Amino acid sequence: MSYEAMWTELGLDLAAHDALLSVLGEGYQNIFLSQKDRPAGMEYFNFVISEVHGLRVKELVDGKKEGKKVIGSFCVFVPEEIVRAADATLVGLCTGADFATEEVEKYLPRNTCSLIKSAFGFKLGKVCPYIESADMIVGENTCDGKKKSYETLNTLVPNLYVMDLPQVKSSAGKTLLKSEYERFKTAVEELTGVTIDAARLKKGIEIVNNKRKAVHRLSTLRRANPVPISGLDALLINQVFFYDDPIRFTDSVNKICDQLEERIKEGKGVAPKSAPRLLLSGCPMAVPNWKLPWIIETSGAVIVGEESCVGERGTRNLTDDGGSTVEELMDAIIDRYYKVDCAIFTPNPDRLDHVSEMARANNAQGVIHYGLQFCQPYQMEAIPVEKALEEKDIPTLRVDTDYSMEDVEQLKTRVEAFIERIKS
Ligand code: SF4
Ligand code: SF4
């Protein structure tokens, strides 16, 4: 099926977009389709990626013609429950590849993290159908890089909404989160023309919780040895979490989990029982940022969990749906998001505990901390994370990298040496 007319209508640069899709397709072929013994259910995710700028965008565009709104976000602090309650769709706008770098550096300093630069590059290069179809783009005041870059993004898009977020977990911080979520609810109501009542909010919570429960089930199954699914495939599922129709996504993940349960019963896995089991921790990895997991899993180790916003940090807690009024349900949403232990919080002891807990629960023998260059929150926090883990005899490797492929050989050497340390 050709989507050229749709992409043109969205204002994409077709030649640049074709080039992007071709690189994406080639990368996917080399990194994902070359893996052995993938669960049959990954066919669905192959299809999603092959149609990530096609069918899924068409669904959004068709929905818009029927009055459904699309809201784009760069952070897991944007409460999807509220968006769903208004029958709108939330899509992730973070991107994992360098694009239009020269143009980006006219707007942002060179020493900005790859994630922020990439989001700008996709906008300036006119290659992201999600940002172009969004009726509202939500920026959030988290790290300094993001909050300052939104001042510039505001000059490039007509529909930026900025959400303030606390940086300290205190009663004042929680009060700020509450008032910002209430302001966001009002903004979503104004955008969609829908009044969010308790029944709608309950339904929104149910849809998002079901999605989270499915990925929790997947995480638990990865504790088995041999591990029934690769870290790359599990990461891909966590990435698709941000794009797909939530109900279809939940069903697809649950189907894979049924297959993984069978595999575990039969003692089948994607790597030998002796393969070193590693946990990834740190900055989020957006599509198509697969470099480090690919290096790790082609070096003989297997990734058994992601302590990341594209992973367990983003999905681990459910929202309590027991309330019966809008106020009670909004409080439950605030309670749930308040627990997210992003490195923008100071101090942030919960994250240190959570990384160790995850390593233990997933039977990981080591942790690789992934920091994006120029990401102060995660690069700084990597040092106490490493210290806390090493004190618990969990070997840890700190990696700082970006989206380029220039350091692949160097990273591979370091990862291989770390794997040897674990084996010895
Ligand atoms: S790492 Fe922090 S800023 Fe980034 S998506 Fe997660 S919560 Fe948001
Ligand atoms: S990776 Fe770090 S610097 Fe970049 S947007 Fe996320 S928190 Fe900010």
Short mmCIF file of C-alpha atoms and ligand atoms in Angstrom, two decimals:
data_model
loop_
_atom_site.label_atom_id
_atom_site.label_comp_id
_atom_site.label_asym_id
_atom_site.label_seq_id
_atom_site.Cartn_x
_atom_site.Cartn_y
_atom_site.Cartn_z
CA MET A 1 0.00 0.00 0.00
CA SER A 2 1.31 3.47 -0.82
CA TYR A 3 1.12 6.16 1.84
CA GLU A 4 2.73 8.89 -0.23
CA ALA A 5 -0.41 10.99 -0.44
CA MET A 6 -0.84 10.84 3.35
CA TRP A 7 2.81 11.69 4.01
CA THR A 8 2.63 14.60 1.54
CA GLU A 9 -0.50 15.89 3.25
CA LEU A 10 1.30 15.72 6.60
CA GLY A 11 4.07 17.86 5.13
CA LEU A 12 6.84 15.24 5.14
CA ASP A 13 9.89 15.56 2.91
CA LEU A 14 9.35 12.39 0.87
CA ALA A 15 12.94 11.96 -0.31
CA ALA A 16 14.38 12.37 3.20
CA HIS A 17 11.64 10.16 4.63
CA ASP A 18 12.35 7.41 2.07
CA ALA A 19 16.02 7.54 3.03
CA LEU A 20 15.12 7.22 6.72
CA LEU A 21 12.79 4.26 6.14
CA SER A 22 15.38 2.51 4.05
CA VAL A 23 18.02 2.81 6.83
CA LEU A 24 15.45 1.71 9.40
CA GLY A 25 14.47 -1.33 7.30
CA GLU A 26 18.08 -2.34 6.79
CA GLY A 27 18.89 -1.95 10.48
CA TYR A 28 15.84 -3.99 11.45
CA GLN A 29 16.79 -6.75 9.03
CA ASN A 30 20.36 -6.95 10.35
CA ILE A 31 19.59 -6.61 14.03
CA PHE A 32 16.20 -8.26 14.57
CA LEU A 33 15.43 -10.58 11.69
CA SER A 34 18.87 -12.18 11.90
CA GLN A 35 18.16 -13.45 15.44
CA LYS A 36 17.56 -17.17 15.89
CA ASP A 37 14.60 -18.86 17.63
CA ARG A 38 12.42 -15.78 17.96
CA PRO A 39 8.94 -16.46 19.37
CA ALA A 40 6.34 -16.74 16.58
CA GLY A 41 4.43 -13.82 18.11
CA MET A 42 7.25 -11.46 17.14
CA GLU A 43 5.79 -11.58 13.61
CA TYR A 44 3.23 -9.07 14.83
CA PHE A 45 5.97 -6.69 15.97
CA ASN A 46 7.85 -7.15 12.67
CA PHE A 47 4.64 -6.02 11.01
CA VAL A 48 4.23 -3.04 13.36
CA ILE A 49 7.75 -1.85 12.61
CA SER A 50 7.31 -2.37 8.86
CA GLU A 51 4.19 -0.18 9.10
CA VAL A 52 5.37 2.21 11.81
CA HIS A 53 5.05 5.23 9.52
CA GLY A 54 2.31 3.64 7.41
CA LEU A 55 -0.70 1.79 8.73
CA ARG A 56 -0.43 3.09 12.31
CA VAL A 57 -0.23 6.69 11.10
CA LYS A 58 -3.16 6.04 8.75
CA GLU A 59 -5.19 4.83 11.75
CA LEU A 60 -4.40 8.08 13.54
CA VAL A 61 -5.18 10.21 10.50
CA ASP A 62 -8.47 8.32 9.90
CA GLY A 63 -9.34 8.79 13.59
CA LYS A 64 -8.67 12.52 13.29
CA LYS A 65 -11.17 12.71 10.41
CA GLU A 66 -13.74 11.32 12.87
CA GLY A 67 -12.77 13.94 15.45
CA LYS A 68 -10.31 11.88 17.54
CA LYS A 69 -7.32 13.85 18.75
CA VAL A 70 -3.68 12.81 18.83
CA ILE A 71 -1.39 13.95 21.64
CA GLY A 72 2.37 13.54 21.34
CA SER A 73 4.69 13.22 24.30
CA PHE A 74 8.39 12.99 25.11
CA CYS A 75 8.12 11.61 28.64
CA VAL A 76 6.44 8.87 30.69
CA PHE A 77 5.19 11.54 33.09
CA VAL A 78 2.44 12.49 30.65
CA PRO A 79 -0.53 10.55 32.08
CA GLU A 80 -1.96 8.36 29.34
CA GLU A 81 -5.00 7.55 31.50
CA ILE A 82 -6.25 11.14 31.11
CA VAL A 83 -5.67 11.10 27.35
CA ARG A 84 -7.53 7.78 26.94
CA ALA A 85 -10.35 9.02 29.14
CA ALA A 86 -11.01 11.69 26.49
CA ASP A 87 -10.92 9.11 23.65
CA ALA A 88 -7.69 10.65 22.40
CA THR A 89 -4.48 8.79 21.51
CA LEU A 90 -1.11 9.34 23.14
CA VAL A 91 1.95 8.65 21.01
CA GLY A 92 5.63 8.78 21.91
CA LEU A 93 7.68 11.38 20.03
CA CYS A 94 11.13 10.47 21.31
CA THR A 95 13.36 9.25 18.53
CA GLY A 96 16.48 7.16 18.48
CA ALA A 97 18.45 8.21 15.41
CA ASP A 98 20.48 11.22 14.33
CA PHE A 99 18.81 13.23 11.59
CA ALA A 100 19.43 16.65 10.04
CA THR A 101 22.19 17.24 12.59
CA GLU A 102 23.62 20.29 10.85
CA GLU A 103 20.21 21.97 10.87
CA VAL A 104 19.62 20.94 14.51
CA GLU A 105 22.85 22.57 15.61
CA LYS A 106 21.54 25.90 14.35
CA TYR A 107 18.94 25.62 17.12
CA LEU A 108 20.62 23.61 19.87
CA PRO A 109 24.16 23.52 21.21
CA ARG A 110 26.28 20.67 19.93
CA ASN A 111 26.60 19.30 23.47
CA THR A 112 22.90 18.44 23.78
CA CYS A 113 21.97 14.78 24.32
CA SER A 114 21.19 12.69 21.23
CA LEU A 115 17.59 12.15 22.30
CA ILE A 116 16.71 15.83 22.26
CA LYS A 117 18.72 16.47 19.09
CA SER A 118 17.02 13.56 17.38
CA ALA A 119 13.52 14.84 18.21
CA PHE A 120 14.48 18.21 16.72
CA GLY A 121 16.11 16.51 13.73
CA PHE A 122 12.95 14.57 12.92
CA LYS A 123 10.93 17.77 13.11
CA LEU A 124 13.36 19.94 11.13
CA GLY A 125 14.04 17.19 8.58
CA LYS A 126 10.25 16.70 8.14
CA VAL A 127 10.41 12.93 8.57
CA CYS A 128 8.18 12.23 11.59
CA PRO A 129 4.50 11.62 10.76
CA TYR A 130 3.67 11.42 14.49
CA ILE A 131 4.80 14.94 15.36
CA GLU A 132 3.04 16.20 12.21
CA SER A 133 -0.24 14.48 13.08
CA ALA A 134 -0.26 15.56 16.72
CA ASP A 135 -2.99 18.01 17.73
CA MET A 136 -1.09 18.78 20.91
CA ILE A 137 2.58 18.21 21.71
CA VAL A 138 3.35 17.94 25.39
CA GLY A 139 6.76 19.01 26.59
CA GLU A 140 7.66 18.59 30.25
CA ASN A 141 10.05 20.42 32.50
CA THR A 142 12.28 17.53 33.45
CA CYS A 143 16.00 17.78 32.65
CA ASP A 144 17.55 21.16 31.81
CA GLY A 145 18.15 20.08 28.21
CA LYS A 146 14.50 19.32 27.62
CA LYS A 147 13.02 22.28 29.43
CA LYS A 148 15.25 24.79 27.64
CA SER A 149 14.84 23.08 24.27
CA TYR A 150 11.04 23.40 24.54
CA GLU A 151 11.47 27.18 24.47
CA THR A 152 12.96 26.68 21.00
CA LEU A 153 10.55 23.93 19.97
CA ASN A 154 7.76 26.38 20.74
CA THR A 155 8.99 28.45 17.79
CA LEU A 156 8.90 25.43 15.46
CA VAL A 157 5.48 23.93 16.26
CA PRO A 158 2.14 25.67 16.73
CA ASN A 159 0.74 23.42 19.44
CA LEU A 160 3.24 22.93 22.25
CA TYR A 161 1.85 22.50 25.75
CA VAL A 162 4.43 22.59 28.54
CA MET A 163 3.83 20.68 31.74
CA ASP A 164 5.78 21.64 34.81
CA LEU A 165 7.09 18.77 36.92
CA PRO A 166 8.59 18.57 40.39
CA GLN A 167 12.28 17.86 40.83
CA VAL A 168 12.05 16.98 44.54
CA LYS A 169 9.79 14.37 46.13
CA SER A 170 8.22 16.46 48.86
CA SER A 171 4.70 17.49 49.75
CA ALA A 172 5.25 20.67 47.72
CA GLY A 173 6.42 18.49 44.81
CA LYS A 174 3.31 16.36 45.00
CA THR A 175 1.11 19.43 45.16
CA LEU A 176 2.77 20.72 42.00
CA LEU A 177 2.20 17.38 40.23
CA LYS A 178 -1.46 17.44 41.28
CA SER A 179 -2.07 20.95 40.01
CA GLU A 180 -0.23 20.22 36.75
CA TYR A 181 -2.23 17.02 36.12
CA GLU A 182 -5.44 18.91 36.80
CA ARG A 183 -4.37 21.66 34.39
CA PHE A 184 -3.51 18.96 31.83
CA LYS A 185 -6.91 17.31 32.27
CA THR A 186 -8.58 20.66 31.55
CA ALA A 187 -6.37 21.19 28.48
CA VAL A 188 -7.25 17.71 27.18
CA GLU A 189 -10.95 18.40 27.76
CA GLU A 190 -10.67 21.67 25.84
CA LEU A 191 -8.80 20.01 22.99
CA THR A 192 -11.18 17.08 22.63
CA GLY A 193 -14.46 18.67 23.70
CA VAL A 194 -14.95 15.70 26.06
CA THR A 195 -15.76 16.16 29.74
CA ILE A 196 -13.79 13.56 31.65
CA ASP A 197 -16.09 11.95 34.22
CA ALA A 198 -15.33 9.13 36.65
CA ALA A 199 -16.53 6.38 34.27
CA ARG A 200 -14.28 7.67 31.48
CA LEU A 201 -11.31 7.98 33.81
CA LYS A 202 -11.88 4.46 35.13
CA LYS A 203 -11.94 3.15 31.56
CA GLY A 204 -8.74 5.05 30.71
CA ILE A 205 -7.03 3.58 33.79
CA GLU A 206 -8.20 0.08 32.88
CA ILE A 207 -6.85 0.29 29.30
CA VAL A 208 -3.44 1.60 30.39
CA ASN A 209 -3.18 -0.80 33.36
CA ASN A 210 -3.91 -3.75 31.06
CA LYS A 211 -1.10 -2.66 28.80
CA ARG A 212 1.22 -2.44 31.80
CA LYS A 213 0.07 -5.81 33.17
CA ALA A 214 0.96 -7.46 29.86
CA VAL A 215 4.52 -6.07 29.94
CA HIS A 216 4.81 -7.03 33.64
CA ARG A 217 3.92 -10.58 32.60
CA LEU A 218 6.62 -10.44 29.93
CA SER A 219 9.19 -9.15 32.46
CA THR A 220 8.41 -12.00 34.84
CA LEU A 221 8.83 -14.61 32.10
CA ARG A 222 12.29 -13.24 31.32
CA ARG A 223 13.40 -14.44 34.76
CA ALA A 224 13.51 -18.03 33.46
CA ASN A 225 16.78 -19.71 32.55
CA PRO A 226 17.22 -20.27 29.64
CA VAL A 227 15.62 -16.93 28.87
CA PRO A 228 12.71 -17.42 26.41
CA ILE A 229 13.01 -14.10 24.52
CA SER A 230 15.96 -11.90 23.61
CA GLY A 231 16.52 -8.53 25.23
CA LEU A 232 16.34 -6.96 21.78
CA ASP A 233 12.85 -8.34 21.16
CA ALA A 234 11.69 -7.39 24.66
CA LEU A 235 13.05 -3.86 24.11
CA LEU A 236 11.20 -3.66 20.82
CA ILE A 237 7.95 -4.59 22.57
CA ASN A 238 8.62 -1.86 25.16
CA GLN A 239 9.25 0.61 22.34
CA VAL A 240 6.05 -0.32 20.49
CA PHE A 241 4.20 0.28 23.80
CA PHE A 242 4.39 4.00 22.92
CA TYR A 243 2.87 3.79 19.42
CA ASP A 244 0.43 0.96 19.02
CA ASP A 245 -3.29 0.82 19.65
CA PRO A 246 -3.28 -0.10 23.37
CA ILE A 247 -5.85 -2.90 23.22
CA ARG A 248 -4.24 -4.57 20.21
CA PHE A 249 -0.82 -4.16 21.84
CA THR A 250 -2.02 -5.77 25.08
CA ASP A 251 -3.47 -8.77 23.20
CA SER A 252 -0.29 -9.19 21.16
CA VAL A 253 1.97 -9.12 24.21
CA ASN A 254 -0.26 -11.59 26.04
CA LYS A 255 -0.13 -13.93 23.02
CA ILE A 256 3.66 -13.82 23.08
CA CYS A 257 3.59 -14.49 26.81
CA ASP A 258 1.44 -17.62 26.20
CA GLN A 259 4.12 -18.82 23.76
CA LEU A 260 6.92 -17.99 26.20
CA GLU A 261 5.20 -20.01 28.93
CA GLU A 262 5.20 -23.00 26.58
CA ARG A 263 8.87 -22.46 25.81
CA ILE A 264 9.71 -22.32 29.49
CA LYS A 265 7.81 -25.59 30.10
CA GLU A 266 9.80 -27.21 27.31
CA GLY A 267 13.08 -25.73 28.62
CA LYS A 268 13.64 -23.81 25.38
CA GLY A 269 15.38 -20.44 25.21
CA VAL A 270 17.09 -17.97 22.91
CA ALA A 271 20.49 -18.38 24.55
CA PRO A 272 22.28 -21.23 26.37
CA LYS A 273 21.67 -21.51 30.12
CA SER A 274 25.29 -20.49 30.65
CA ALA A 275 24.91 -17.14 28.80
CA PRO A 276 25.67 -14.25 31.18
CA ARG A 277 22.45 -12.47 32.15
CA LEU A 278 22.61 -8.68 32.17
CA LEU A 279 20.34 -5.86 33.19
CA LEU A 280 20.33 -2.57 31.29
CA SER A 281 19.82 0.58 33.32
CA GLY A 282 19.76 4.27 32.48
CA CYS A 283 18.48 6.57 29.75
CA PRO A 284 15.47 5.58 27.65
CA MET A 285 16.09 3.88 24.29
CA ALA A 286 13.69 5.09 21.61
CA VAL A 287 13.22 3.43 18.17
CA PRO A 288 15.61 2.81 16.37
CA ASN A 289 18.23 3.06 19.11
CA TRP A 290 19.24 -0.59 19.28
CA LYS A 291 23.03 -0.18 19.23
CA LEU A 292 24.02 -1.18 22.77
CA PRO A 293 21.58 -4.12 23.18
CA TRP A 294 22.72 -5.41 19.78
CA ILE A 295 26.37 -5.19 20.86
CA ILE A 296 25.61 -6.98 24.14
CA GLU A 297 23.57 -9.78 22.61
CA THR A 298 26.03 -10.41 19.78
CA SER A 299 28.81 -10.66 22.38
CA GLY A 300 27.38 -13.77 24.03
CA ALA A 301 25.29 -12.24 26.85
CA VAL A 302 21.54 -11.89 27.14
CA ILE A 303 19.58 -8.90 28.48
CA VAL A 304 16.95 -9.89 31.03
CA GLY A 305 15.48 -6.48 31.94
CA GLU A 306 15.53 -2.74 31.31
CA GLU A 307 15.57 -0.28 34.20
CA SER A 308 14.52 2.51 31.86
CA CYS A 309 11.53 4.61 30.90
CA VAL A 310 11.31 2.40 27.82
CA GLY A 311 11.04 -0.54 30.21
CA GLU A 312 10.28 -1.07 33.85
CA ARG A 313 10.76 2.48 35.18
CA GLY A 314 8.03 3.61 32.83
CA THR A 315 5.60 0.76 33.37
CA ARG A 316 6.19 -0.84 36.75
CA ASN A 317 3.36 0.58 38.87
CA LEU A 318 -0.35 0.26 38.17
CA THR A 319 -2.88 3.02 38.82
CA ASP A 320 -5.41 2.13 41.50
CA ASP A 321 -8.84 2.05 39.84
CA GLY A 322 -10.79 1.61 43.08
CA GLY A 323 -11.99 5.23 43.35
CA SER A 324 -15.47 6.24 42.35
CA THR A 325 -15.12 10.00 41.85
CA VAL A 326 -12.99 12.01 39.43
CA GLU A 327 -11.08 13.41 42.40
CA GLU A 328 -10.28 9.97 43.85
CA LEU A 329 -9.21 8.62 40.48
CA MET A 330 -7.07 11.69 39.73
CA ASP A 331 -5.41 11.22 43.14
CA ALA A 332 -4.67 7.59 42.23
CA ILE A 333 -3.09 8.74 38.95
CA ILE A 334 -0.95 11.30 40.80
CA ASP A 335 0.12 8.64 43.37
CA ARG A 336 1.15 6.30 40.58
CA TYR A 337 3.25 8.78 38.62
CA TYR A 338 4.79 10.28 41.74
CA LYS A 339 6.64 6.97 42.19
CA VAL A 340 8.49 7.23 38.84
CA ASP A 341 12.15 7.45 39.86
CA CYS A 342 13.60 9.49 36.99
CA ALA A 343 17.11 10.83 37.58
CA ILE A 344 15.77 14.39 37.40
CA PHE A 345 14.70 13.95 41.04
CA THR A 346 17.08 14.98 43.76
CA PRO A 347 17.82 13.04 45.83
CA ASN A 348 16.67 9.86 44.10
CA PRO A 349 17.35 6.90 46.43
CA ASP A 350 14.40 4.85 45.13
CA ARG A 351 16.14 4.30 41.82
CA LEU A 352 19.25 2.85 43.48
CA ASP A 353 17.06 0.39 45.38
CA HIS A 354 15.04 -0.44 42.29
CA VAL A 355 18.07 -1.26 40.11
CA SER A 356 19.37 -3.72 42.74
CA GLU A 357 15.90 -5.23 43.23
CA MET A 358 15.51 -5.71 39.49
CA ALA A 359 18.94 -7.30 39.16
CA ARG A 360 18.04 -9.75 41.95
CA ALA A 361 14.50 -10.49 40.72
CA ASN A 362 15.62 -11.07 37.12
CA ASN A 363 18.62 -13.18 38.16
CA ALA A 364 20.97 -10.74 36.43
CA GLN A 365 24.67 -11.34 36.98
CA GLY A 366 25.66 -7.81 36.06
CA VAL A 367 24.32 -4.38 35.12
CA ILE A 368 25.28 -2.18 32.20
CA HIS A 369 24.46 1.45 32.90
CA TYR A 370 23.68 3.30 29.69
CA GLY A 371 24.12 7.06 29.76
CA LEU A 372 23.69 9.32 26.78
CA GLN A 373 26.53 11.79 26.41
CA PHE A 374 25.56 15.23 27.73
CA CYS A 375 22.76 13.74 29.84
CA GLN A 376 23.70 15.16 33.20
CA PRO A 377 20.97 13.49 35.31
CA TYR A 378 21.75 9.92 34.23
CA GLN A 379 25.50 10.32 33.77
CA MET A 380 25.82 11.82 37.24
CA GLU A 381 23.54 9.25 38.82
CA ALA A 382 25.46 6.42 37.13
CA ILE A 383 28.23 6.83 39.72
CA PRO A 384 26.06 6.21 42.84
CA VAL A 385 24.17 3.48 40.94
CA GLU A 386 27.45 1.71 40.20
CA LYS A 387 28.60 2.13 43.81
CA ALA A 388 25.34 0.76 45.23
CA LEU A 389 25.45 -2.25 42.92
CA GLU A 390 29.14 -3.05 43.39
CA GLU A 391 28.60 -2.92 47.17
CA LYS A 392 26.05 -5.67 46.67
CA ASP A 393 28.56 -7.65 44.57
CA ILE A 394 26.69 -6.92 41.35
CA PRO A 395 29.32 -6.14 38.68
CA THR A 396 28.51 -2.92 36.84
CA LEU A 397 29.76 -1.32 33.66
CA ARG A 398 29.14 2.35 32.97
CA VAL A 399 28.76 3.19 29.29
CA ASP A 400 28.39 6.70 27.89
CA THR A 401 27.50 6.87 24.23
CA ASP A 402 25.37 8.59 21.60
CA TYR A 403 23.42 7.62 18.49
CA SER A 404 26.42 7.46 16.15
CA MET A 405 28.00 4.16 15.15
CA GLU A 406 31.52 5.48 15.54
CA ASP A 407 32.13 3.87 18.93
CA VAL A 408 30.76 0.40 18.11
CA GLU A 409 34.14 -1.33 18.11
CA GLN A 410 35.25 0.38 21.29
CA LEU A 411 31.95 -0.46 23.03
CA LYS A 412 32.15 -4.05 21.88
CA THR A 413 35.63 -4.41 23.38
CA ARG A 414 34.43 -3.01 26.73
CA VAL A 415 31.26 -5.13 26.76
CA GLU A 416 33.22 -8.29 25.92
CA ALA A 417 35.70 -7.57 28.72
CA PHE A 418 32.78 -7.06 31.13
CA ILE A 419 31.21 -10.34 30.06
CA GLU A 420 34.56 -12.08 30.71
CA ARG A 421 34.65 -10.51 34.18
CA ILE A 422 31.20 -11.98 34.90
CA LYS A 423 32.14 -15.40 33.61
CA SER A 424 35.34 -15.62 35.66
S1 SF4 B 1 14.01 9.59 31.83
FE1 SF4 B 1 12.85 11.15 33.00
S2 SF4 B 1 12.55 12.78 31.51
FE2 SF4 B 1 13.07 10.95 30.35
S3 SF4 B 1 11.13 9.94 29.83
FE3 SF4 B 1 11.83 9.10 31.74
S4 SF4 B 1 10.78 10.29 33.31
FE4 SF4 B 1 10.72 11.48 31.42
S1 SF4 B 2 18.56 11.51 27.96
FE1 SF4 B 2 19.01 12.83 29.71
S2 SF4 B 2 19.49 14.85 28.86
FE2 SF4 B 2 18.48 13.64 27.27
S3 SF4 B 2 16.31 14.15 27.44
FE3 SF4 B 2 16.64 12.34 28.71
S4 SF4 B 2 17.09 13.09 30.79
FE4 SF4 B 2 17.32 14.81 29.35
#
